[in-house]
Amino acid sequence: MTETLKLISHKLCPYVQRAVISLTEKGVPFERIDIDLDNKPEWFLKISPLGKVPVLQIGDKAVFESAVILEYLEETLPNPLHSKDPLTRAEHRAWIEFGSAVLGDIWGLETVADEATFNAKAKQAADKFARLEARLVAAPWFDGEKFSLVDAVFAPAFRYFDVFEEIGDFGILDNKPKIARWRKSLRERPSVVAAVSAEYPALLRTFMKKHKSYLSQLDQRAAA
Ligand SMILES: N[C@@H](CCC(=O)N[C@@H](CS)C(=O)NCC(=O)O)C(=O)O
């Protein structure tokens, strides 16, 4: 591949982080362009049919949807993160879809404004993580010794909890020893560390404050 890949991104987006982690694991240089989702540039709206990041730009083509971007990177770049075995690949794709459902619950956790809805979302998320715990190998990665796309997908999900847990103890990841082990391995992986900047925690807090979310109310009460 000769063209430099351009990844249209956002500093907080967990779907963007999946693609960044994959590209970093593959050791392929790329240009990351972070945009303001509250003020989307015209050029971005032209290439992003859903108005969402990530978008991977290759020449005059624009590939959108993170799961599709991950598959394209697998098909075109070295250092595979997908298994050679079709059944394992299919199962991993299913868990990637599950990872997107988890991100949906997390969106609720970071944005809902009232305690009752927050608690309902926390229960939904805890149930999903219990399902994940039952499947997980976590020695040290999702399916054992090889870092895979499923690892790239869940690392950004766990990153939220590093900030949530500074605000309060919501018990969502309690009593899940394999998840705890996996989360620690992911947190230390260089590609995961490099997928966001040092300002990530502060930016996430600002985002939650903008939404006047229940979590940001707790955060502000603690700071007062
Ligand atoms: N299904 C999409 C989801 C991407 C997505 O939701 N991106 C968010 C940011 S994390 C976005 O661009 N939202 C548009 C907006 O905020 O206006 C994918 O996997 O790429």
mmCIF file with all atom_site columns, C-alpha atoms and ligand atoms in Angstrom, residues 10 12-16 18 37 40 44 50-54 64-67 100 107 160, ligand 1:
data_model
loop_
_atom_site.group_PDB
_atom_site.id
_atom_site.type_symbol
_atom_site.label_atom_id
_atom_site.label_alt_id
_atom_site.label_comp_id
_atom_site.label_asym_id
_atom_site.label_entity_id
_atom_site.label_seq_id
_atom_site.pdbx_PDB_ins_code
_atom_site.Cartn_x
_atom_site.Cartn_y
_atom_site.Cartn_z
_atom_site.occupancy
_atom_site.B_iso_or_equiv
_atom_site.pdbx_formal_charge
_atom_site.auth_seq_id
_atom_site.auth_comp_id
_atom_site.auth_asym_id
_atom_site.auth_atom_id
_atom_site.pdbx_PDB_model_num
ATOM   1  C CA  . HIS A 1 10  ? -12.246 12.351 17.600 1.00 0.00 ? 10  HIS A CA  1
ATOM   2  C CA  . LEU A 1 12  ? -12.714 10.612 22.932 1.00 0.00 ? 12  LEU A CA  1
ATOM   3  C CA  . CYS A 1 13  ? -14.318 8.227  20.447 1.00 0.00 ? 13  CYS A CA  1
ATOM   4  C CA  . PRO A 1 14  ? -14.000 4.549  21.445 1.00 0.00 ? 14  PRO A CA  1
ATOM   5  C CA  . TYR A 1 15  ? -14.742 3.406  17.868 1.00 0.00 ? 15  TYR A CA  1
ATOM   6  C CA  . VAL A 1 16  ? -11.831 5.493  16.592 1.00 0.00 ? 16  VAL A CA  1
ATOM   7  C CA  . ARG A 1 18  ? -10.297 0.454  17.806 1.00 0.00 ? 18  ARG A CA  1
ATOM   8  C CA  . LEU A 1 37  ? -18.099 16.629 16.443 1.00 0.00 ? 37  LEU A CA  1
ATOM   9  C CA  . LYS A 1 40  ? -18.351 19.135 11.882 1.00 0.00 ? 40  LYS A CA  1
ATOM   10 C CA  . PHE A 1 44  ? -16.143 15.674 6.722  1.00 0.00 ? 44  PHE A CA  1
ATOM   11 C CA  . LEU A 1 50  ? -23.722 9.015  8.848  1.00 0.00 ? 50  LEU A CA  1
ATOM   12 C CA  . GLY A 1 51  ? -21.784 12.051 10.064 1.00 0.00 ? 51  GLY A CA  1
ATOM   13 C CA  . LYS A 1 52  ? -19.791 9.764  12.362 1.00 0.00 ? 52  LYS A CA  1
ATOM   14 C CA  . VAL A 1 53  ? -16.129 9.018  13.039 1.00 0.00 ? 53  VAL A CA  1
ATOM   15 C CA  . PRO A 1 54  ? -14.068 7.005  12.372 1.00 0.00 ? 54  PRO A CA  1
ATOM   16 C CA  . PHE A 1 64  ? -16.831 4.262  7.393  1.00 0.00 ? 64  PHE A CA  1
ATOM   17 C CA  . GLU A 1 65  ? -18.017 2.012  10.280 1.00 0.00 ? 65  GLU A CA  1
ATOM   18 C CA  . SER A 1 66  ? -15.236 0.887  12.629 1.00 0.00 ? 66  SER A CA  1
ATOM   19 C CA  . ALA A 1 67  ? -15.892 -2.870 12.282 1.00 0.00 ? 67  ALA A CA  1
ATOM   20 C CA  . SER A 1 100 ? -20.577 -2.202 20.422 1.00 0.00 ? 100 SER A CA  1
ATOM   21 C CA  . TRP A 1 107 ? -23.006 5.932  26.461 1.00 0.00 ? 107 TRP A CA  1
ATOM   22 C CA  . TYR A 1 160 ? -14.122 4.736  30.636 1.00 0.00 ? 160 TYR A CA  1
HETATM 23 N N1  . LIG B 2 .   ? -21.217 2.252  14.353 1.00 0.00 ? 1   LIG B N1  1
HETATM 24 C C1  . LIG B 2 .   ? -20.236 3.315  14.276 1.00 0.00 ? 1   LIG B C1  1
HETATM 25 C C2  . LIG B 2 .   ? -20.346 4.179  15.511 1.00 0.00 ? 1   LIG B C2  1
HETATM 26 C C3  . LIG B 2 .   ? -19.428 5.392  15.453 1.00 0.00 ? 1   LIG B C3  1
HETATM 27 C C4  . LIG B 2 .   ? -19.898 6.493  16.379 1.00 0.00 ? 1   LIG B C4  1
HETATM 28 O O1  . LIG B 2 .   ? -20.935 6.398  17.054 1.00 0.00 ? 1   LIG B O1  1
HETATM 29 N N2  . LIG B 2 .   ? -19.107 7.575  16.435 1.00 0.00 ? 1   LIG B N2  1
HETATM 30 C C5  . LIG B 2 .   ? -19.512 8.719  17.217 1.00 0.00 ? 1   LIG B C5  1
HETATM 31 C C6  . LIG B 2 .   ? -18.375 9.238  18.068 1.00 0.00 ? 1   LIG B C6  1
HETATM 32 S S1  . LIG B 2 .   ? -17.771 8.041  19.218 1.00 0.00 ? 1   LIG B S1  1
HETATM 33 C C7  . LIG B 2 .   ? -19.893 9.851  16.288 1.00 0.00 ? 1   LIG B C7  1
HETATM 34 O O2  . LIG B 2 .   ? -19.177 10.147 15.351 1.00 0.00 ? 1   LIG B O2  1
HETATM 35 N N3  . LIG B 2 .   ? -21.037 10.487 16.553 1.00 0.00 ? 1   LIG B N3  1
HETATM 36 C C8  . LIG B 2 .   ? -21.518 11.557 15.748 1.00 0.00 ? 1   LIG B C8  1
HETATM 37 C C9  . LIG B 2 .   ? -21.879 12.762 16.531 1.00 0.00 ? 1   LIG B C9  1
HETATM 38 O O3  . LIG B 2 .   ? -21.522 12.832 17.729 1.00 0.00 ? 1   LIG B O3  1
HETATM 39 O O4  . LIG B 2 .   ? -22.475 13.651 15.976 1.00 0.00 ? 1   LIG B O4  1
HETATM 40 C C10 . LIG B 2 .   ? -18.832 2.705  14.137 1.00 0.00 ? 1   LIG B C10 1
HETATM 41 O O5  . LIG B 2 .   ? -18.628 1.585  14.619 1.00 0.00 ? 1   LIG B O5  1
HETATM 42 O O6  . LIG B 2 .   ? -17.957 3.340  13.520 1.00 0.00 ? 1   LIG B O6  1
#
